Amino acid sequence: MMKKKVTKSDWDLLEHLTALPGLSGFEEPVRRFIAQCLEQINVPFEVDSLGNLVAHIAGGGPRVLFVAHMDEVGHVVSKIRADGYLSIERIGGVSAAALSGQPVQVWTANGFLPGVVGVYPQHLERQEPEPPPRRPFVDIGVRSREEAVACGVKVGAVVTYAPNFTRLNQRLIRSKALDNRLGCYLLLQLAMQWGEKRPPTDLFLAFTVQEESNLRGAVPVARAVAPQYIVGLDVTLAFDTPDLAPLEQSEVVLGKGPALKIMDHLPGSLYGTIAHPGLRAHIENIAAQEGIPLQYEVMMGLTTAISPLAFIETGMAAIGLSIPSRYNHSPVEVVSTDDIEAAAMLLQVLVASPWPEEAGKGEIKSELKGGGG
Ligand SMILES: [Zn+2]
């Protein structure tokens, strides 16, 4: 698949990336595939002890670190029941509403076992006006704990949504794990575009771990690379469905381009991102010059891998670019190919354009002077 140059519409590559199982802390299958892709195009990379993979394409100009997390939300087996059903515990913010009835894959040393998350019969719901919450369980078709163990199931076995990549009306894509294999896909495209050239930026492409579980997986990468600029790639929520549109919460929708993250925040945590002003102006200018559509994201309820990175060492200039997504953290995330192609174009020109040398520090100073505060 990777022998040829990947073009902007190589959806086979994205489909393959989304099909791989890669829960937080269990990213090995994704990392292995990305490593193979990079080896084929002779792009050097290193893997740290947490499993972060960082590719380096040496170029002139400032050190710029692009970050996309490899991990997806999902479950691990917490108990193998006597009757052979599997109790599961979530890793990351799995959509509980979308779990019941889902086809899943239970991973063993010998590959995966197909399974399904049990569904409470509709017929009985009438008898229970308010059915009690039930712990989800996975049915892999065995009759006993012994049989499940003989099939290779262990406590801690990874349970992922079954791959289901599909085009919807040509312009949309539906799949599990678009959060954030889409970011990995965009970084791989950059590697293929620049791998044999010398870009005007010193380019670091980080495929990082443990975003969905604790957000901090990319911290050692930022410390090791010590970049002047950090650009995070991830998905965000689109508010263009009948349930979310009436909330009047956000302007982000599918099909109007990638969203520049102005602010996000995960309530109940100290995590959140506020765009670096110099970096924001730089990206806005580049997008305007090139006629690339850009939306603006102000988002309560989530944050991403770059949130902790701004505060490392003496502070780092960081910003997020988001691909709008419907039904996030469910098995049926939906994104727009127009947005993906616009994001790919924006990244391409960002790498090809000169960056301000001074991490936007001058701009901050002048803003402070003007702000009187
Ligand atoms: Zn994400």
Coordinates of C-alpha atoms and ligand atoms in Angstrom, one line a residue:
M1 CA 0.0 0.0 0.0
M2 CA 2.8 2.4 0.9
K3 CA 5.0 1.8 -2.1
K4 CA 3.3 4.6 -4.0
K5 CA 3.2 8.2 -3.0
V6 CA 0.0 8.6 -1.0
T7 CA -2.3 11.2 -2.5
K8 CA -4.7 13.4 -0.7
S9 CA -7.6 11.0 -1.4
D10 CA -5.9 7.7 -0.4
W11 CA -8.7 6.6 1.7
D12 CA -7.4 3.0 1.8
L13 CA -4.6 4.2 4.1
L14 CA -7.1 5.9 6.4
E15 CA -9.3 2.8 6.4
H16 CA -6.4 0.6 7.3
L17 CA -5.3 3.0 10.2
T18 CA -8.8 3.1 11.7
A19 CA -9.1 -0.7 11.6
L20 CA -6.0 -1.3 13.7
P21 CA -6.7 -1.9 17.5
G22 CA -4.9 0.8 19.6
L23 CA -6.3 1.5 23.0
S24 CA -4.5 3.9 25.3
G25 CA -1.4 2.1 26.5
F26 CA -1.9 -0.6 23.9
E27 CA -0.9 1.3 20.8
E28 CA 1.6 -1.2 19.5
P29 CA -0.4 -2.4 16.4
V30 CA -0.8 1.2 15.3
R31 CA 2.8 2.1 16.1
R32 CA 4.1 -0.9 14.2
F33 CA 2.2 0.0 11.1
I34 CA 3.3 3.7 11.2
A35 CA 6.9 2.5 11.7
Q36 CA 6.6 0.3 8.6
C37 CA 5.2 3.2 6.6
L38 CA 8.1 5.5 7.6
E39 CA 10.7 2.8 7.0
Q40 CA 9.4 2.4 3.4
I41 CA 10.0 6.1 2.7
N42 CA 13.3 6.2 4.6
V43 CA 12.1 8.7 7.2
P44 CA 14.1 8.2 10.5
F45 CA 12.2 7.9 13.8
E46 CA 12.6 7.1 17.4
V47 CA 10.3 5.4 19.9
D48 CA 10.5 6.4 23.6
S49 CA 9.9 4.1 26.6
L50 CA 6.2 5.1 26.7
G51 CA 5.8 4.1 23.1
N52 CA 5.6 7.6 21.5
L53 CA 7.0 7.5 18.0
V54 CA 8.7 10.7 16.7
A55 CA 9.8 11.0 13.1
H56 CA 12.3 13.7 12.2
I57 CA 12.6 15.3 8.7
A58 CA 15.6 17.6 9.0
G59 CA 15.1 21.0 7.5
G60 CA 16.0 24.7 7.8
G61 CA 14.2 27.1 10.1
P62 CA 12.6 26.6 13.6
R63 CA 11.9 23.2 15.1
V64 CA 8.1 22.5 14.6
L65 CA 6.5 19.6 16.4
F66 CA 3.2 18.2 15.0
V67 CA 1.4 15.9 17.4
A68 CA -1.4 13.4 16.8
H69 CA -2.3 10.7 19.3
M70 CA -2.4 7.1 18.1
D71 CA -4.8 5.7 20.8
E72 CA -8.5 5.2 20.6
V73 CA -11.2 4.8 23.2
G74 CA -12.4 1.2 24.0
H75 CA -12.5 -1.4 26.7
V76 CA -10.5 -4.1 28.5
V77 CA -11.8 -7.3 30.0
S78 CA -12.2 -6.9 33.7
K79 CA -13.6 -10.3 34.5
I80 CA -14.3 -13.5 32.7
R81 CA -17.6 -14.7 34.1
A82 CA -18.4 -18.3 35.0
D83 CA -20.9 -18.5 32.1
G84 CA -18.2 -17.3 29.6
Y85 CA -19.5 -13.7 29.2
L86 CA -16.9 -11.0 29.6
S87 CA -17.3 -8.0 31.9
I88 CA -15.5 -4.9 30.5
E89 CA -14.2 -1.6 31.8
R90 CA -13.7 1.4 29.7
I91 CA -10.5 3.2 28.7
G92 CA -11.2 6.8 27.8
G93 CA -14.5 8.5 27.4
V94 CA -16.4 5.8 25.5
S95 CA -19.9 6.7 24.4
A96 CA -22.0 4.5 26.7
A97 CA -25.1 5.5 24.7
A98 CA -23.7 3.8 21.6
L99 CA -22.2 0.7 23.2
S100 CA -25.1 -1.7 23.5
G101 CA -25.4 -4.0 20.5
Q102 CA -22.0 -3.1 19.0
P103 CA -19.9 -5.7 17.2
V104 CA -16.5 -5.8 18.9
Q105 CA -13.2 -7.6 18.7
V106 CA -11.6 -9.2 21.7
W107 CA -7.9 -9.3 21.3
T108 CA -5.8 -12.4 22.3
A109 CA -2.2 -13.4 21.5
N110 CA -3.5 -15.2 18.4
G111 CA -5.5 -12.3 17.0
F112 CA -9.1 -11.3 17.7
L113 CA -12.3 -13.1 18.6
P114 CA -15.4 -11.5 17.2
G115 CA -18.0 -10.6 19.8
V116 CA -21.0 -8.5 20.5
V117 CA -22.0 -6.2 23.4
G118 CA -25.2 -7.6 24.9
V119 CA -28.5 -5.8 24.3
Y120 CA -31.4 -5.8 26.8
P121 CA -34.5 -7.1 24.9
Q122 CA -36.9 -4.3 24.0
H123 CA -39.8 -6.8 24.7
L124 CA -39.0 -6.6 28.4
E125 CA -38.5 -2.9 28.7
R126 CA -42.3 -2.4 29.0
Q127 CA -42.3 -4.4 32.1
E128 CA -39.6 -2.2 33.6
P129 CA -40.6 1.5 33.2
E130 CA -37.1 2.5 34.5
P131 CA -34.7 -0.4 33.9
P132 CA -31.8 -0.3 36.3
P133 CA -28.4 0.5 34.8
R134 CA -26.7 -2.7 33.6
R135 CA -23.0 -3.4 33.4
P136 CA -22.2 -4.1 29.7
F137 CA -21.0 -7.5 28.8
V138 CA -19.4 -9.1 25.7
D139 CA -20.7 -12.3 24.2
I140 CA -18.0 -14.2 22.3
G141 CA -20.1 -17.4 21.9
V142 CA -18.6 -19.6 24.5
R143 CA -20.4 -21.4 27.3
S144 CA -18.0 -21.2 30.2
R145 CA -15.0 -19.3 31.7
E146 CA -12.8 -22.4 30.8
E147 CA -13.8 -22.1 27.2
A148 CA -13.1 -18.4 27.1
V149 CA -9.7 -18.9 28.6
A150 CA -9.0 -21.7 26.1
C151 CA -9.7 -19.3 23.4
G152 CA -7.0 -17.0 24.7
V153 CA -9.1 -14.5 26.7
K154 CA -7.4 -13.0 29.7
V155 CA -8.3 -10.2 32.2
G156 CA -6.9 -7.1 30.5
A157 CA -7.6 -8.3 27.0
V158 CA -8.3 -5.3 24.7
V159 CA -11.8 -4.9 23.3
T160 CA -12.2 -2.6 20.3
Y161 CA -15.1 -1.7 18.1
A162 CA -15.2 -3.9 15.0
P163 CA -13.8 -2.0 11.9
N164 CA -16.6 -0.4 9.9
F165 CA -15.1 2.2 7.6
T166 CA -17.8 3.3 5.1
R167 CA -18.3 6.3 2.8
L168 CA -21.6 8.2 3.3
N169 CA -22.8 10.0 0.2
Q170 CA -19.2 10.3 -1.0
R171 CA -18.4 13.4 1.0
L172 CA -18.4 11.9 4.4
I173 CA -16.6 9.0 6.1
R174 CA -18.0 6.9 8.9
S175 CA -15.7 4.7 11.0
K176 CA -14.5 3.8 14.5
A177 CA -11.2 5.5 15.7
L178 CA -11.3 8.4 13.3
D179 CA -10.3 10.1 16.7
N180 CA -7.4 10.2 16.1
R181 CA -6.1 8.0 13.3
L182 CA -7.2 10.9 11.1
G183 CA -4.4 13.0 12.8
C184 CA -2.0 10.1 12.2
Y185 CA -3.1 9.9 8.6
L186 CA -2.4 13.6 8.1
L187 CA 1.0 13.3 9.7
L188 CA 1.9 10.3 7.5
Q189 CA 0.9 12.4 4.4
L190 CA 3.3 15.1 5.6
A191 CA 6.1 12.5 6.0
M192 CA 5.4 11.2 2.4
Q193 CA 5.3 14.7 1.0
W194 CA 8.6 15.9 2.7
G195 CA 10.5 12.7 3.4
E196 CA 12.8 13.1 0.4
K197 CA 13.1 16.9 0.5
R198 CA 14.5 19.4 2.8
P199 CA 11.6 21.4 4.2
P200 CA 12.1 25.0 5.3
T201 CA 11.1 23.9 8.8
D202 CA 12.9 21.4 11.0
L203 CA 10.0 19.0 11.1
F204 CA 9.1 16.6 13.9
L205 CA 6.1 14.3 13.5
A206 CA 4.9 12.8 16.8
F207 CA 2.5 9.8 17.0
T208 CA 1.7 9.8 20.7
V209 CA 0.3 7.5 23.3
Q210 CA -2.3 7.7 26.1
E211 CA -4.3 10.8 25.1
E212 CA -7.7 9.3 25.7
S213 CA -6.8 7.9 29.1
N214 CA -4.9 10.8 30.8
L215 CA -3.9 13.4 28.1
R216 CA -0.3 13.4 29.2
G217 CA 1.3 10.8 26.8
A218 CA 2.9 13.5 24.6
V219 CA 4.6 15.3 27.5
P220 CA 7.9 13.4 27.2
V221 CA 8.0 14.1 23.4
A222 CA 7.7 17.9 23.9
R223 CA 10.5 17.7 26.5
A224 CA 12.8 15.6 24.2
V225 CA 12.2 17.7 21.0
A226 CA 12.1 21.1 22.7
P227 CA 10.3 22.6 19.7
Q228 CA 9.7 26.3 19.1
Y229 CA 6.2 25.6 17.9
I230 CA 3.7 22.8 18.6
V231 CA 0.7 22.1 16.3
G232 CA -1.7 19.4 17.6
L233 CA -4.0 17.6 15.2
D234 CA -7.2 16.0 16.5
V235 CA -10.9 15.9 16.0
T236 CA -13.5 18.1 17.7
L237 CA -17.3 18.0 18.0
A238 CA -19.4 19.2 15.1
F239 CA -22.7 20.9 16.1
D240 CA -24.7 20.3 12.9
T241 CA -26.9 17.4 14.0
P242 CA -30.6 17.8 15.1
D243 CA -29.7 17.2 18.7
L244 CA -26.7 19.5 19.0
A245 CA -27.6 22.4 16.6
P246 CA -30.4 23.7 18.9
L247 CA -27.8 24.1 21.7
E248 CA -26.3 27.1 20.0
Q249 CA -23.0 26.2 21.6
S250 CA -20.5 26.1 18.8
E251 CA -20.2 27.2 15.2
V252 CA -18.1 24.1 14.2
V253 CA -19.8 22.0 11.5
L254 CA -18.8 19.4 8.9
G255 CA -17.5 20.6 5.6
K256 CA -16.3 24.1 6.3
G257 CA -12.7 23.3 6.9
P258 CA -10.5 22.4 9.8
A259 CA -11.1 24.4 13.0
L260 CA -8.5 26.5 14.6
K261 CA -8.7 25.8 18.3
I262 CA -9.1 29.1 20.2
M263 CA -10.0 27.5 23.5
D264 CA -11.0 24.2 25.0
H265 CA -11.5 22.9 28.5
L266 CA -12.2 19.7 30.2
P267 CA -14.5 20.5 33.1
G268 CA -13.5 19.1 36.4
S269 CA -9.9 19.0 35.4
L270 CA -7.1 21.6 35.1
Y271 CA -6.7 20.7 31.5
G272 CA -7.4 23.0 28.6
T273 CA -5.8 24.9 25.7
I274 CA -5.7 28.5 24.8
A275 CA -4.2 29.2 21.5
H276 CA -0.8 30.9 21.4
P277 CA -1.6 34.3 19.9
G278 CA 1.5 34.5 17.7
L279 CA 0.9 31.0 16.4
R280 CA -2.8 31.7 15.8
A281 CA -2.0 34.8 13.7
H282 CA 0.6 32.9 11.7
I283 CA -1.8 30.1 10.8
E284 CA -4.7 32.5 10.1
N285 CA -2.4 34.5 7.7
I286 CA -1.2 31.3 5.9
A287 CA -4.8 30.0 5.5
A288 CA -6.0 33.4 4.2
Q289 CA -3.2 33.7 1.7
E290 CA -3.9 30.2 0.3
G291 CA -7.6 30.5 0.4
I292 CA -8.0 27.5 2.8
P293 CA -11.2 27.6 4.7
L294 CA -10.8 27.8 8.5
Q295 CA -13.4 27.5 11.3
Y296 CA -12.9 28.6 14.9
E297 CA -13.3 26.3 17.8
V298 CA -14.3 27.3 21.3
M299 CA -15.2 24.1 23.0
M300 CA -16.2 23.2 26.6
G301 CA -16.2 19.4 27.4
L302 CA -13.0 18.2 25.9
T303 CA -9.3 18.9 25.5
T304 CA -6.5 17.2 23.7
A305 CA -2.9 16.0 23.9
I306 CA -1.4 19.5 23.5
S307 CA -3.1 20.8 26.6
P308 CA -0.3 20.0 29.0
L309 CA 2.5 20.8 26.5
A310 CA 2.3 24.6 26.7
F311 CA 3.5 24.5 30.3
I312 CA 6.6 22.4 29.8
E313 CA 10.1 23.9 30.6
T314 CA 9.9 27.7 30.0
G315 CA 6.7 27.4 28.1
M316 CA 5.9 26.3 24.6
A317 CA 3.9 28.0 21.8
A318 CA 1.1 25.5 21.1
I319 CA -2.1 25.5 19.1
G320 CA -4.6 22.9 17.9
L321 CA -6.1 22.2 14.5
S322 CA -9.3 20.1 14.7
I323 CA -11.2 18.1 12.2
P324 CA -14.9 18.4 12.9
S325 CA -16.6 15.0 13.8
R326 CA -20.1 13.8 14.6
Y327 CA -20.8 11.1 17.1
N328 CA -17.3 11.3 18.7
H329 CA -16.1 8.4 20.8
S330 CA -18.7 6.2 19.4
P331 CA -18.2 3.4 16.8
V332 CA -19.7 5.5 14.1
E333 CA -17.7 8.8 14.1
V334 CA -18.5 10.8 11.0
V335 CA -16.1 13.3 9.3
S336 CA -16.0 15.2 6.0
T337 CA -13.5 14.4 3.2
D338 CA -13.6 18.2 2.3
D339 CA -12.3 19.0 5.8
I340 CA -9.6 16.3 5.7
E341 CA -8.4 17.6 2.3
A342 CA -8.4 21.2 3.5
A343 CA -6.4 20.3 6.6
A344 CA -3.9 18.4 4.5
M345 CA -3.5 21.4 2.2
L346 CA -3.1 23.7 5.3
L347 CA -0.4 21.4 6.8
Q348 CA 1.4 21.2 3.5
V349 CA 1.7 25.0 3.2
L350 CA 2.5 25.5 6.9
V351 CA 5.5 23.2 6.5
A352 CA 6.5 25.0 3.2
S353 CA 6.2 28.5 4.6
P354 CA 8.7 30.4 6.7
W355 CA 7.8 30.5 10.4
P356 CA 8.4 33.5 12.6
E357 CA 11.8 32.9 14.3
E358 CA 10.8 34.1 17.8
A359 CA 7.9 31.9 18.9
G360 CA 5.6 34.9 18.9
K361 CA 7.2 36.4 22.0
G362 CA 7.4 39.9 20.6
E363 CA 3.7 39.8 19.8
I364 CA 2.9 38.8 23.4
K365 CA 5.0 41.7 24.8
S366 CA 3.2 44.2 22.6
E367 CA -0.2 42.8 23.5
L368 CA 0.7 43.1 27.2
K369 CA 1.7 46.8 26.7
G370 CA -1.5 47.6 24.8
G371 CA -3.7 45.7 27.2
G372 CA -2.8 47.8 30.2
G373 CA -2.7 44.9 32.5
Ligands
ZN1 ZN -8.6 12.7 20.1

